PDB file of C-alpha atoms and ligand atoms in Angstrom:
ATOM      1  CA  UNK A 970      22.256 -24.226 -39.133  1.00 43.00           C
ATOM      2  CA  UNK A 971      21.035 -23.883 -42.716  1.00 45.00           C
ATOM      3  CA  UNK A 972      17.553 -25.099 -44.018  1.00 59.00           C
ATOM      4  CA  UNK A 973      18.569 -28.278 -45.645  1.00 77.00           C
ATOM      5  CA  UNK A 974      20.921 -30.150 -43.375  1.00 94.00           C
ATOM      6  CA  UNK A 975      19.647 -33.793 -42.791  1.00 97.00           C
ATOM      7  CA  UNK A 976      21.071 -36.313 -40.808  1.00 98.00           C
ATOM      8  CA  UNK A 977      20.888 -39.982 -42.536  1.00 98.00           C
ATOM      9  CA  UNK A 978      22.163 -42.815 -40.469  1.00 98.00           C
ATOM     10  CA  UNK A 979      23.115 -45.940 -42.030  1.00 98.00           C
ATOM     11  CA  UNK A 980      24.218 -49.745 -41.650  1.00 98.00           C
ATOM     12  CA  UNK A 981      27.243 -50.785 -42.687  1.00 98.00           C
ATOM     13  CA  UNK A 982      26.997 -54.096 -41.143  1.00 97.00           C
ATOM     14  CA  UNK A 983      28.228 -55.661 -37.955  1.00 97.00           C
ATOM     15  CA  UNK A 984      31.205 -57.272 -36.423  1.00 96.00           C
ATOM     16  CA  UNK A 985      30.899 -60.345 -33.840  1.00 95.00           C
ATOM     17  CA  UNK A 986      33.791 -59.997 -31.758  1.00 93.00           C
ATOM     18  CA  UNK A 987      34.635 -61.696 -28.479  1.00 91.00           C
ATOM     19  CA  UNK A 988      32.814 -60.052 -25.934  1.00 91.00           C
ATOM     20  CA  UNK A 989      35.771 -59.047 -23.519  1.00 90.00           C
ATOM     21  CA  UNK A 990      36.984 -56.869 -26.127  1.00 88.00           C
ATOM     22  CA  UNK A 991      33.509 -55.058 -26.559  1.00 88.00           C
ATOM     23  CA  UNK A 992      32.768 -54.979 -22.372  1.00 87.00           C
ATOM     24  CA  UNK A 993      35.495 -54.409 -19.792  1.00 89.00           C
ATOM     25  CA  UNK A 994      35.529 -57.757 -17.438  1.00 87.00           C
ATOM     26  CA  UNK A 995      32.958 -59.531 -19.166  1.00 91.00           C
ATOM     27  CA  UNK A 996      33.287 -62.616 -21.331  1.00 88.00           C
ATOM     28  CA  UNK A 997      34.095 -66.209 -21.056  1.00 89.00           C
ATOM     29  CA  UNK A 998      35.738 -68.097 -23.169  1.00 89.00           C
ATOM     30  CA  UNK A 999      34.210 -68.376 -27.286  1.00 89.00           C
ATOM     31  CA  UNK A1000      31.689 -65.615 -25.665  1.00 93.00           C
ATOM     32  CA  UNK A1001      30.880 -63.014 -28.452  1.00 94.00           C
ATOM     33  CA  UNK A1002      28.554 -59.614 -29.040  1.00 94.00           C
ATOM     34  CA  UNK A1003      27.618 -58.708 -32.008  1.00 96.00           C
ATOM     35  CA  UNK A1004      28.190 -55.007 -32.674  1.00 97.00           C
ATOM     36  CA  UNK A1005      26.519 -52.869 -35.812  1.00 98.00           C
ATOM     37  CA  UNK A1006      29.050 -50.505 -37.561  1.00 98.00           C
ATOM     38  CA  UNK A1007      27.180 -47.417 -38.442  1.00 98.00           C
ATOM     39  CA  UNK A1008      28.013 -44.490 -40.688  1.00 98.00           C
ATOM     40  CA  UNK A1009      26.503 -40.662 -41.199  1.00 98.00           C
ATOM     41  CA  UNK A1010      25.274 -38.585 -44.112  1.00 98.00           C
ATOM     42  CA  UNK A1011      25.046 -34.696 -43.192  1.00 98.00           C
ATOM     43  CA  UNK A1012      23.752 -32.464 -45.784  1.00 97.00           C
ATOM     44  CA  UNK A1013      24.626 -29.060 -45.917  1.00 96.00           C
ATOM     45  CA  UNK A1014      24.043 -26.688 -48.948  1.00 95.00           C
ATOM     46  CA  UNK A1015      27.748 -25.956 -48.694  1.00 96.00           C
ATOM     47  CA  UNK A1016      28.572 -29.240 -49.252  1.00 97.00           C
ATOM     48  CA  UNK A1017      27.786 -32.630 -47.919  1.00 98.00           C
ATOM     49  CA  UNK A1018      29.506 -34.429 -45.387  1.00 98.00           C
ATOM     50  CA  UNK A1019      30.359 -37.943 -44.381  1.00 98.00           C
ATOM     51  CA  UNK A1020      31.018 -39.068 -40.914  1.00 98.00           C
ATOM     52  CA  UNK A1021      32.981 -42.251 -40.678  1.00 97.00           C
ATOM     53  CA  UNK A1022      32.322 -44.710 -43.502  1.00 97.00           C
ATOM     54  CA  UNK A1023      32.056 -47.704 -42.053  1.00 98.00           C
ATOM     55  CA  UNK A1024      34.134 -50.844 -43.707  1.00 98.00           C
ATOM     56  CA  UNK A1025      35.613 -50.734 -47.000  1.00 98.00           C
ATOM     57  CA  UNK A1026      33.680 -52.478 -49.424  1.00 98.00           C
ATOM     58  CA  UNK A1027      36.761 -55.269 -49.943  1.00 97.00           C
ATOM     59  CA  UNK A1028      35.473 -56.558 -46.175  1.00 97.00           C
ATOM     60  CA  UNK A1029      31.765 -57.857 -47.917  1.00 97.00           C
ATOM     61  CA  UNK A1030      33.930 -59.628 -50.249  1.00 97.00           C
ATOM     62  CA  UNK A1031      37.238 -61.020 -48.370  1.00 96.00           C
ATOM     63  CA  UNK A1032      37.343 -59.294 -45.097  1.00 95.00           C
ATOM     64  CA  UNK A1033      40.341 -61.423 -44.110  1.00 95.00           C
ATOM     65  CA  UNK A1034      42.610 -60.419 -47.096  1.00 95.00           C
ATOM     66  CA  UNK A1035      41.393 -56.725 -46.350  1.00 96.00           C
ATOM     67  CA  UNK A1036      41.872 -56.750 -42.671  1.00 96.00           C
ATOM     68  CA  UNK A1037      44.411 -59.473 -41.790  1.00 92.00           C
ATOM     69  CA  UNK A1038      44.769 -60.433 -38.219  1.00 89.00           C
ATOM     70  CA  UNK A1039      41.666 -58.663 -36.538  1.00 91.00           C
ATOM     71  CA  UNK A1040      39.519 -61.863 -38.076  1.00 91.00           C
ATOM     72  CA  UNK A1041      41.380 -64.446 -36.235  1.00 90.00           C
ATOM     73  CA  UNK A1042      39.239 -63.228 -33.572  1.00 91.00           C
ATOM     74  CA  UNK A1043      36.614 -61.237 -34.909  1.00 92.00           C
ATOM     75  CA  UNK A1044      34.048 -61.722 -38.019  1.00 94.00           C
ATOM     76  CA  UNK A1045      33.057 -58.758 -40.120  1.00 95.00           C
ATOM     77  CA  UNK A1046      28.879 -59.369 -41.698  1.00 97.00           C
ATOM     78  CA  UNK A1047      28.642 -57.210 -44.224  1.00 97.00           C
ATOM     79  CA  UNK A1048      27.303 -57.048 -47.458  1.00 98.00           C
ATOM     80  CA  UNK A1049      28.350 -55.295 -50.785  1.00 98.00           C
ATOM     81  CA  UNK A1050      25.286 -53.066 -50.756  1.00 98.00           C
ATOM     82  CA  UNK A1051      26.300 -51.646 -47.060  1.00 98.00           C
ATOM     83  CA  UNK A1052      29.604 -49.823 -47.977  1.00 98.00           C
ATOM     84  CA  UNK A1053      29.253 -46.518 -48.673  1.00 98.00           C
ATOM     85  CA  UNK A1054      29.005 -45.836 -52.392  1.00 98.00           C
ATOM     86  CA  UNK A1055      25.694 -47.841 -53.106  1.00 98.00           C
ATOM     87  CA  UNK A1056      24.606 -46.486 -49.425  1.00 98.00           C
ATOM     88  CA  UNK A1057      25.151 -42.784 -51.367  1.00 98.00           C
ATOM     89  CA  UNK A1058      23.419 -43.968 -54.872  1.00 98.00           C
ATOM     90  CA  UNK A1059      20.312 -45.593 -53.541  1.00 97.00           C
ATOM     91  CA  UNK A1060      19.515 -42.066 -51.863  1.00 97.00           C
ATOM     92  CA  UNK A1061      20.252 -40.345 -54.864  1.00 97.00           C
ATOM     93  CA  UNK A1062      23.208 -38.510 -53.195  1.00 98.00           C
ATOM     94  CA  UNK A1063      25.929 -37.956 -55.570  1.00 98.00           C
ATOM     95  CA  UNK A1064      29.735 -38.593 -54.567  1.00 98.00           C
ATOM     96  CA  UNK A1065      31.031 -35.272 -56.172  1.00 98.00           C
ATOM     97  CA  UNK A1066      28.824 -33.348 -53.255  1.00 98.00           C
ATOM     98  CA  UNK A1067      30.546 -34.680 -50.638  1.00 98.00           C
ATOM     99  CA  UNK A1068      32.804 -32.087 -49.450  1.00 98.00           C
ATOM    100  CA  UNK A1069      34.050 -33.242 -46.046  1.00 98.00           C
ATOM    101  CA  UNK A1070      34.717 -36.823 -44.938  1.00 98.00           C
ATOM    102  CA  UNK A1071      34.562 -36.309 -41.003  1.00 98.00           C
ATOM    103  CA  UNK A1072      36.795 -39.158 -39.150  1.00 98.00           C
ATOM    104  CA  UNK A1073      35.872 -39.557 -35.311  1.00 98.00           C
ATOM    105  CA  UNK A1074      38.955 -41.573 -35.617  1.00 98.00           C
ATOM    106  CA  UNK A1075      40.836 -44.612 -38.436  1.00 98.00           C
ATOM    107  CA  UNK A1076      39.956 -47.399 -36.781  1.00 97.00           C
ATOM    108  CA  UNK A1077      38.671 -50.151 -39.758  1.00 97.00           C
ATOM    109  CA  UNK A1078      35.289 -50.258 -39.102  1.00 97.00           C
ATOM    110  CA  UNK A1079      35.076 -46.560 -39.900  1.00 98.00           C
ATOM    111  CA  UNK A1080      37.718 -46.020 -42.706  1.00 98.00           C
ATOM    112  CA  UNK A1081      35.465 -46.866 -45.056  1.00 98.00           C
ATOM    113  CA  UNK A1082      34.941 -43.686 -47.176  1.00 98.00           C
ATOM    114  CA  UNK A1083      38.207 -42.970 -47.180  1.00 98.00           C
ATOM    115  CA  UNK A1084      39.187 -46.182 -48.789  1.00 98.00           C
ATOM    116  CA  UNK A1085      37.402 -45.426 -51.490  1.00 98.00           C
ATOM    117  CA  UNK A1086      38.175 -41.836 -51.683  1.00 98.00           C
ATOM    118  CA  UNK A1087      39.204 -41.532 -55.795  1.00 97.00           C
ATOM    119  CA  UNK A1088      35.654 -41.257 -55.975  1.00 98.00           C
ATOM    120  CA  UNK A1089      35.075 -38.310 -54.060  1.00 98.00           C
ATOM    121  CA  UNK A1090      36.968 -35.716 -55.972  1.00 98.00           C
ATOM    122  CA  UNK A1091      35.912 -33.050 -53.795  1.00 98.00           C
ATOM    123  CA  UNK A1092      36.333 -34.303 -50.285  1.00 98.00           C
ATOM    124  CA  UNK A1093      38.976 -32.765 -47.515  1.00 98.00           C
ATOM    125  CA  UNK A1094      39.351 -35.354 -44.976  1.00 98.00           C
ATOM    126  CA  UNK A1095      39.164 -34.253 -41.284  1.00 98.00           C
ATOM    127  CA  UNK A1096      40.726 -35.997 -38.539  1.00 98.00           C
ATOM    128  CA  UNK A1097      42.818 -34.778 -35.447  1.00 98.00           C
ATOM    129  CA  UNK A1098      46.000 -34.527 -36.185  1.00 98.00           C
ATOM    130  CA  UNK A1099      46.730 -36.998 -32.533  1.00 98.00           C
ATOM    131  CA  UNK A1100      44.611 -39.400 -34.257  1.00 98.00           C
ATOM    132  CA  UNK A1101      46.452 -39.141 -37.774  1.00 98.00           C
ATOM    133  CA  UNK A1102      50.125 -39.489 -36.482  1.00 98.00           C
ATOM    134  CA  UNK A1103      48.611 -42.805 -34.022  1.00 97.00           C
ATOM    135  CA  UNK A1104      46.810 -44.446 -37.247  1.00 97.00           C
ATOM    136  CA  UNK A1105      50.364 -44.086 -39.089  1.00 97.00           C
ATOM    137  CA  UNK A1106      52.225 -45.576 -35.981  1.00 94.00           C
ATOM    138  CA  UNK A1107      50.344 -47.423 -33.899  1.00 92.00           C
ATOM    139  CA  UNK A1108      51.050 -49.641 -30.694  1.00 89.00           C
ATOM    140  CA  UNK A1109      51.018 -53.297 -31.167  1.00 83.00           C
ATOM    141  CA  UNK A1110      48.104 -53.590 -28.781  1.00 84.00           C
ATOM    142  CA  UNK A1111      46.517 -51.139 -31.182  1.00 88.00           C
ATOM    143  CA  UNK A1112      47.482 -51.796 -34.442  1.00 91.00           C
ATOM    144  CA  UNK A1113      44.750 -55.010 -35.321  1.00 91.00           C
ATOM    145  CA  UNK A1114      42.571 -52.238 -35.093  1.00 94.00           C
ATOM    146  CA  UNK A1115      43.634 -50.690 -38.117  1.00 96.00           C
ATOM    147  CA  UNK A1116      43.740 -51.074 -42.027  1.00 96.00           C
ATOM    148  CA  UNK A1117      46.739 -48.829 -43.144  1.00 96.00           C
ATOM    149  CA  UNK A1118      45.696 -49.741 -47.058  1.00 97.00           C
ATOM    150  CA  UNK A1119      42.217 -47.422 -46.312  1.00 98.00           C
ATOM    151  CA  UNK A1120      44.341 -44.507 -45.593  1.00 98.00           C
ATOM    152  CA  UNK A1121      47.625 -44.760 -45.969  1.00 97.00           C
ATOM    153  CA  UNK A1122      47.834 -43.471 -49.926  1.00 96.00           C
ATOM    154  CA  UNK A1123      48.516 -40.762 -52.069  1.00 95.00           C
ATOM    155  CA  UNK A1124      45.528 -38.883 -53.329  1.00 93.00           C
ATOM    156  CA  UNK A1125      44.020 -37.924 -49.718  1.00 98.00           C
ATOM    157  CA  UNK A1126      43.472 -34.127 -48.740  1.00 98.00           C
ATOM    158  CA  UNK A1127      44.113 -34.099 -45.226  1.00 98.00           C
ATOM    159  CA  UNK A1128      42.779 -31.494 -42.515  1.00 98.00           C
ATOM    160  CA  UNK A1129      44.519 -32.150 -39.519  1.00 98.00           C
ATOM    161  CA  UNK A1130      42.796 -30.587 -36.270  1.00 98.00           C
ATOM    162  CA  UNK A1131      45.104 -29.392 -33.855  1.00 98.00           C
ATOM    163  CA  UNK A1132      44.532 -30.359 -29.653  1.00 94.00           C
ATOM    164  CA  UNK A1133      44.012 -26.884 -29.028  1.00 96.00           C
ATOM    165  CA  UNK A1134      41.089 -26.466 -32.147  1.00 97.00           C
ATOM    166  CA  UNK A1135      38.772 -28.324 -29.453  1.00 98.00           C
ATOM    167  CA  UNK A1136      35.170 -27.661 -30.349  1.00 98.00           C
ATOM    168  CA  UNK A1137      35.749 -27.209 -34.286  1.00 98.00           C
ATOM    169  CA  UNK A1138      32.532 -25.835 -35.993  1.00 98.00           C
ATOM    170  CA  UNK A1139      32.981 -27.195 -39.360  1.00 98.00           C
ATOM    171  CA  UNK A1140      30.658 -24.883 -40.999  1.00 97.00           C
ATOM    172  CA  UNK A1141      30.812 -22.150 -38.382  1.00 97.00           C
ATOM    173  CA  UNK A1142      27.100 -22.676 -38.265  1.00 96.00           C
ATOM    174  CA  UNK A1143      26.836 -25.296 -35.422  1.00 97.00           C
ATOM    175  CA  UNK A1144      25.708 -27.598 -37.822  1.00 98.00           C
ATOM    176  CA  UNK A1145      29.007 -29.917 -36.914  1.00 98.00           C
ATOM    177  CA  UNK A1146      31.126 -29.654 -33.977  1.00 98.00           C
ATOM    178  CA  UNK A1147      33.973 -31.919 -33.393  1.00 98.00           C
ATOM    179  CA  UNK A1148      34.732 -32.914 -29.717  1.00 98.00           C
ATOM    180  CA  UNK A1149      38.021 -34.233 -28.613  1.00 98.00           C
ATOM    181  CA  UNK A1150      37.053 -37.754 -27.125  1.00 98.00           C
ATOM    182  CA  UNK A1151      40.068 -39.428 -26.340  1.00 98.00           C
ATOM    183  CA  UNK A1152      40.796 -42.700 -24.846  1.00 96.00           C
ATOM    184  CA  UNK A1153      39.532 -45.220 -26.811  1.00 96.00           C
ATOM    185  CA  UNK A1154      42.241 -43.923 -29.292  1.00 96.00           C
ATOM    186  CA  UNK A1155      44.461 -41.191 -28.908  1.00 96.00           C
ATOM    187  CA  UNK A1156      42.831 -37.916 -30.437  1.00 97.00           C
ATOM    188  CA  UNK A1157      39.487 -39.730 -31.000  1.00 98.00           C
ATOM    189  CA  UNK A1158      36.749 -37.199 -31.592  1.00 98.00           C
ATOM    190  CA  UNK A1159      32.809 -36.884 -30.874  1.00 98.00           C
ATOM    191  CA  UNK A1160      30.785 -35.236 -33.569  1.00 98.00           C
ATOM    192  CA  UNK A1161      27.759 -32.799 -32.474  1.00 98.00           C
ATOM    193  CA  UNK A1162      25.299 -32.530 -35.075  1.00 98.00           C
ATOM    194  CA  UNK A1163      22.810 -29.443 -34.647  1.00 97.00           C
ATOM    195  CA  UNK A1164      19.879 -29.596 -37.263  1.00 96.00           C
ATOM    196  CA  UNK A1165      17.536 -26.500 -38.894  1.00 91.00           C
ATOM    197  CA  UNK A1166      14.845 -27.969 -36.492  1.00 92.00           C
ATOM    198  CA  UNK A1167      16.455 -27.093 -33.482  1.00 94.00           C
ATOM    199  CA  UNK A1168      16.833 -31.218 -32.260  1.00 96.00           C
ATOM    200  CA  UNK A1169      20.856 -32.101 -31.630  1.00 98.00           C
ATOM    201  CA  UNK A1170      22.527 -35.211 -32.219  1.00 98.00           C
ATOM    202  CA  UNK A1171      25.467 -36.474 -30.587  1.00 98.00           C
ATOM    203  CA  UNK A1172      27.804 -39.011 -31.819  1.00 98.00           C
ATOM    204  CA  UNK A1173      29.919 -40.290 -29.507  1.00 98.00           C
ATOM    205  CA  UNK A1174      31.387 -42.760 -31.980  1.00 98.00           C
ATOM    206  CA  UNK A1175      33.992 -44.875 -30.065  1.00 97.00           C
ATOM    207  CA  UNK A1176      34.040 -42.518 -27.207  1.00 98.00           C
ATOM    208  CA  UNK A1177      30.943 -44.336 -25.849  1.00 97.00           C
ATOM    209  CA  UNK A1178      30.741 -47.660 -27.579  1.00 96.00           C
ATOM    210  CA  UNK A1179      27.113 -48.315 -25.951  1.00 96.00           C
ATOM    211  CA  UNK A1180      24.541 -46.740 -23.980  1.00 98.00           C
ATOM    212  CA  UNK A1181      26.061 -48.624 -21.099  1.00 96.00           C
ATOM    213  CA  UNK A1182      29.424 -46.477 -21.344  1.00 96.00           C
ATOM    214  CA  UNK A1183      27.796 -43.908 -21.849  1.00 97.00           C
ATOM    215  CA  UNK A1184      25.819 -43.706 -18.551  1.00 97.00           C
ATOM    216  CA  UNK A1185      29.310 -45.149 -16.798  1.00 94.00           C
ATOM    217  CA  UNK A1186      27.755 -48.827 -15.745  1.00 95.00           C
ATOM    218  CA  UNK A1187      30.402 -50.215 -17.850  1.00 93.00           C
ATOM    219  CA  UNK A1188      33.871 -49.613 -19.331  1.00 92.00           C
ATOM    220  CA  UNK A1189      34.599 -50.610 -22.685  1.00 90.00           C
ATOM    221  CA  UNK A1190      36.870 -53.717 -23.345  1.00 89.00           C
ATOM    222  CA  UNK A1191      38.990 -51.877 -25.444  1.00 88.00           C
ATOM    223  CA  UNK A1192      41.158 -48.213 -24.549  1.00 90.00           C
ATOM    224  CA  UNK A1193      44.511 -46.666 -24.615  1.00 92.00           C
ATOM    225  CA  UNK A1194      43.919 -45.035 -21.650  1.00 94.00           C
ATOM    226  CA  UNK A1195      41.704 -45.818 -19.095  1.00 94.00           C
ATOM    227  CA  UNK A1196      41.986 -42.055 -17.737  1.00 96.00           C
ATOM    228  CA  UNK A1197      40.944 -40.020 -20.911  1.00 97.00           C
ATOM    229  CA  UNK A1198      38.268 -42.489 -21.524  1.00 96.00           C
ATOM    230  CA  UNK A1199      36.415 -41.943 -18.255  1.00 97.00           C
ATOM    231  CA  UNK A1200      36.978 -37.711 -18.640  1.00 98.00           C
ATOM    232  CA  UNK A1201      35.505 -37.953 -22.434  1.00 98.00           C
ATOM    233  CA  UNK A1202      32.146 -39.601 -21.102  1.00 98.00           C
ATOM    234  CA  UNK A1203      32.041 -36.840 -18.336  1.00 98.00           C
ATOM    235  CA  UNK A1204      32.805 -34.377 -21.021  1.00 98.00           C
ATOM    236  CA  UNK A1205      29.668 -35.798 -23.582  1.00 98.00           C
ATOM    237  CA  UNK A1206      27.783 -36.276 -20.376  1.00 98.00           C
ATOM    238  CA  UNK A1207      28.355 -32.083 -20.434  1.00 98.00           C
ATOM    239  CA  UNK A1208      28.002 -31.369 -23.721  1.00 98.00           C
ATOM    240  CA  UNK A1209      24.778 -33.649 -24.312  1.00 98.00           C
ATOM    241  CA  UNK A1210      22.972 -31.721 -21.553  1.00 98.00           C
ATOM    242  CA  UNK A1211      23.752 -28.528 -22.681  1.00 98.00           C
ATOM    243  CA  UNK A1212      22.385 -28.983 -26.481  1.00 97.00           C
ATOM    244  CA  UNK A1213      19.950 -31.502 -25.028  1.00 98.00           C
ATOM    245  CA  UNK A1214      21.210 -33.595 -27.358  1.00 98.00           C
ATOM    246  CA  UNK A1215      19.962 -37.284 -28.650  1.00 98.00           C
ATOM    247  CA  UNK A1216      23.131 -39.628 -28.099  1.00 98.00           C
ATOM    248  CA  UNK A1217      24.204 -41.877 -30.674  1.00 98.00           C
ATOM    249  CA  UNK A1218      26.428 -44.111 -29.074  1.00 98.00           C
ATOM    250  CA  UNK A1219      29.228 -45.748 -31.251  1.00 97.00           C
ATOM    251  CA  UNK A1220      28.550 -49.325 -31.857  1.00 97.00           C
ATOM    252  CA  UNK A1221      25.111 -50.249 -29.173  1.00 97.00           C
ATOM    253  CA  UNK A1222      23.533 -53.469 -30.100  1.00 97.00           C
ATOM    254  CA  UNK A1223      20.205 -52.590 -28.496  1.00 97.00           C
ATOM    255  CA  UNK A1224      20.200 -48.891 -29.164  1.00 98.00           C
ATOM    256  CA  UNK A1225      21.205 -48.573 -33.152  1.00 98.00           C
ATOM    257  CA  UNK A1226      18.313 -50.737 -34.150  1.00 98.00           C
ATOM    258  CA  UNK A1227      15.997 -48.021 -32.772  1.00 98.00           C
ATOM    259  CA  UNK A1228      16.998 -45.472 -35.035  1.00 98.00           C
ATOM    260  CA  UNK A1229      15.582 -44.242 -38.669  1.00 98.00           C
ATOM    261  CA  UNK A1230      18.390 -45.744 -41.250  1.00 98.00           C
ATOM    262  CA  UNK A1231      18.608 -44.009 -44.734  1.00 97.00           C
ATOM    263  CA  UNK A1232      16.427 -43.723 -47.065  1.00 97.00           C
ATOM    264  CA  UNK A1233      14.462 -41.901 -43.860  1.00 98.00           C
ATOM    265  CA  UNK A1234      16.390 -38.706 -42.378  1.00 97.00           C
ATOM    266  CA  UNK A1235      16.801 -36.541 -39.234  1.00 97.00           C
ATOM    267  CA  UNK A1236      16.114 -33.147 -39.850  1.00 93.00           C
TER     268      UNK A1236
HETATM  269 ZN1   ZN B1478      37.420 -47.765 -32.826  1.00 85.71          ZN
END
């Protein structure tokens, strides 16, 4: 942990999607949630670090010409101002500091950072390399779920985490860990986010997709496998009590509105 890491959290908007896909078994007919899509600012004095991105800023314009099929179904709110540049420029946080762009997985409502990655000159991007090689080739069932023209490009520096690199300390400090979460994706990852003042944060990201999940009342509406998904809550169940951490679940209706949102920090 180093003296200046903060944690900003901010909105990138929402998607209203039908609620079966959000909540296993629930959902009539025309029945929709509404589900915020947060992203993550980490500072570091190494370098700063994104985790996630949200949308790319093409959804606040024309999210159906950016994401195709997915809004037959679904509806992305989001406006220009939530995507992650201006997010970066109204805290004064300049897009050559970013050194990492942290991917709990490539899903489009978190691909947003990387879509937009020619202006981040100095940015690796970190992802497992299960969830890389899934984005790329996809199942059908899965594929809605993600926007090949945010990553699929020249011009990306990959880092590709290997199964076995479970637990990654990005910075060797503690300041962010990378858990493999899988099940709502193959090689989806968690992101534990120690701070100078000693609090934790855990993000499940899609790994728990609300409080709900999180505490196992529910099951989410959407998974690969059923299996890994139950074993990764059990496993941030385990990893949250150890660091006494502060769970961020992925996309919580009730729960995201209760947190600070950038310009305020964690630290
Ligand atoms: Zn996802």
């Amino acid at each position: 942990m180093t003296g200046s890491s903060r944690l900003y959290m901010f909105d990138g908007g929402a998607i209203r999607l039908p609620l079966r896909n959000s909540v296993f078994g629930r959902g009539n007919d025309g029945e929709t949630i509404t589900t915020p899509v947060p992203w993550f600012l980490v500072t570091h004095d190494r370098g700063n670090v994104i985790i996630d991105g949200g949308n790319a800023p093409e959804v606040a314009i024309d999210a159906k010409a950016h994401w195709g099929a997915l809004t037959e179904h679904s509806t992305a709110l989001m406006t220009p101002d939530q995507a992650a540049l201006p997010g970066l420029e109204r805290i004064g946080v300049d897009p050559t500091s970013i050194r990492w762009i942290v991917q709990s997985h490539l899903h489009l409502d978190h691909t947003g950072a990387v879509a937009v990655i020619h202006h981040f000159p100095n940015a690796q991007v970190l992802v497992s390399r299960t969830q890389f090689e899934w984005a790329h080739d996809p199942t059908a069932f899965d594929a809605q779920g993600f926007c090949k023209a945010d990553y699929v490009k020249p011009g990306i520096d990959w880092v590709l985490l290997e199964d076995t690199e479970d637990g990654w300390d990005l910075f060797g400090d503690g300041t962010i860990v990378c858990w493999h979460t899988p099940g709502h994706t193959p090689g989806h990852m968690s992101i534990e986010i120690g701070l100078s003042s000693g609090t934790t944060y855990l993000l499940t990201a899609d790994a728990a997709n609300s409080m709900a999940h999180y505490r196992g009342e529910v099951l989410p509406g959407f998974l690969i496998s059923a299996t890994d998904t139950v074993r990764s809550v059990k496993k941030l169940q385990r990893i949250a009590w150890r660091s006494q951490a502060v769970v961020v679940a992925g996309h919580d209706p009730e729960q995201w509105p209760t947190f600070k949102k950038a310009p305020e920090y964690y630290d």
